[in-house]
Amino acid sequence: MNVLPLPMNVASLRPYASARSIRKGDGWIFMDANESPFANNATIDAWPPVNRYPDPTADVLRDSIAAFYGVKRGNLLMTNGSDELIDLLVRSFVRPGRTVAGLVPSYGMYRVSAESNGKIFSSVQLKNDFSVDEKAIFVALEGADLLFLCSPNNPTAGTLDPLLLKRILGGFSGLVVVDEAYGEFADAAGIPSAIGYVKRGAENLLVMRTFSKAFAGAGIRLGYGVADPAVISVLLRTKAPYNVNVLTQAVGLALWRKRDVMEENVRLLIAERERIAGECRKLGCTVFPSVTNFLLLRLPAVLSARKMYDDLIEKNRLVVRRFDFIPAWNNMLRISVGSPEQNDLFLASLSRLLP
Ligand code: PMP
């Protein structure tokens, strides 16, 4: 099919699978990508001029975010979604012949970014109870320059033990990335962020956050990394010159300044999450404890996840994510917490489909 000769790693690449590339147009209820159901949390008064390039380092945003966390502007890098940062990290820190390590199941782009940059993704499977196999991590780290951890983890919804993170930081000479895409939901549960370690001087740690989840800004593509200034300065050298556009910088700032709205929405989503979890448990599902805006459910054996997935699309135009990992983790759905009406629709379908 390819007319051009391709590098092997690109020819054999398994791309990131997003339902959003298939299901287009209006009328869909998206509970598949862990976005916020709350649109337009913040608006801007005036359309910023677009004839000039944006500030290459988005300093107004960096200063606002730095002030909130009690770090310096030089501890921060703004990116075009955290997806850009994932790719930038692989390009910037992984030497030829060295690998990228990560856990599975976790966010799929760590592997895609590693492989599209010609690096081997050395994965360590979580244990059956979704806890981390520390010994196996250290084995995988032997050839690695970069480790991706995700806390809270997508799709398992729990957080990483901070003491384990401390041991990894101490025992690994490469860069440890903690992806806190769902960090604001963990903040609300009183779980400390890994940003604390950056503040206390960890030199081989970068913490990623995003505007795509709690801040309800997935459409503007804005993420950021918090790390030691030496790490940030490497990334500033390798990034594209104007990676965060003018409109994104303006809307991002407006969203950031409406932190109170974000926090209120997080409270509402957490209450809804717990309501759905309770109902699903009553209906016989295994619900994994979540500190995020999504739930991982294992359906009772009498109802196949595929059947429910198809039924939700056919009858309600409602899209969720289906997961079939190893046998111990089969028949699963991951649902993003939606508005109360959307959640009711999901729950009604579940009780209708169960015998
Ligand atoms: N990390 C995790 C754990 C995610 O779940 C996602 C989005 N699904 C991302 C990163 C990507 O976020 P962004 O929209 O900032 O690129």
Coordinates of C-alpha atoms and ligand atoms in Angstrom, one line a residue, residues 16 33-34 79-84 86 106-107 109-110 150-154 179-182 208-213 217-218 221-224 294 334, ligand 1:
Y16 CA -3.2 5.3 18.7
A33 CA -12.0 10.1 26.0
N34 CA -12.3 11.4 29.6
T79 CA 2.9 22.5 25.1
N80 CA 0.3 21.7 22.4
G81 CA -1.5 19.2 24.7
S82 CA 0.5 16.8 26.8
D83 CA 0.7 14.6 23.8
E84 CA 3.2 17.0 22.3
I86 CA 5.3 13.1 25.5
S106 CA -1.6 2.8 30.8
Y107 CA -1.9 5.7 28.4
M109 CA 0.7 7.4 23.5
Y110 CA 3.9 6.5 25.5
C150 CA 0.8 7.8 35.0
S151 CA -0.8 8.8 38.3
P152 CA -3.8 8.6 38.6
N153 CA -3.3 5.9 35.9
N154 CA -5.5 5.8 32.8
D179 CA 1.7 12.0 33.9
E180 CA -0.9 13.8 36.1
A181 CA -3.4 14.4 33.4
Y182 CA -6.1 13.6 36.0
M208 CA 2.9 16.6 33.2
R209 CA -0.5 18.2 33.5
T210 CA -3.2 19.2 31.0
F211 CA -6.1 21.5 30.4
S212 CA -7.9 18.7 28.7
K213 CA -9.6 17.1 31.6
G217 CA -10.2 22.6 27.6
A218 CA -9.5 19.5 25.4
R221 CA -4.8 21.5 23.1
L222 CA -2.8 22.8 26.1
G223 CA -0.6 20.9 28.5
Y224 CA 2.5 21.6 30.6
F294 CA -13.7 8.0 34.7
R334 CA -14.1 2.5 30.8
Ligands
PMP1 N1 -2.1 11.6 29.5 C1 -3.1 10.8 29.8 C2 -3.0 9.9 31.0 C3 -4.3 10.9 29.1 O1 -5.4 10.1 29.5 C4 -4.4 11.8 28.1 C5 -5.7 12.0 27.2 N2 -6.5 11.0 27.1 C6 -3.3 12.6 27.8 C7 -2.2 12.4 28.5 C8 -3.3 13.5 26.6 O2 -3.8 14.7 27.0 P1 -3.7 16.0 26.1 O3 -5.1 16.3 25.7 O4 -3.2 17.1 27.0 O5 -2.8 15.8 25.0

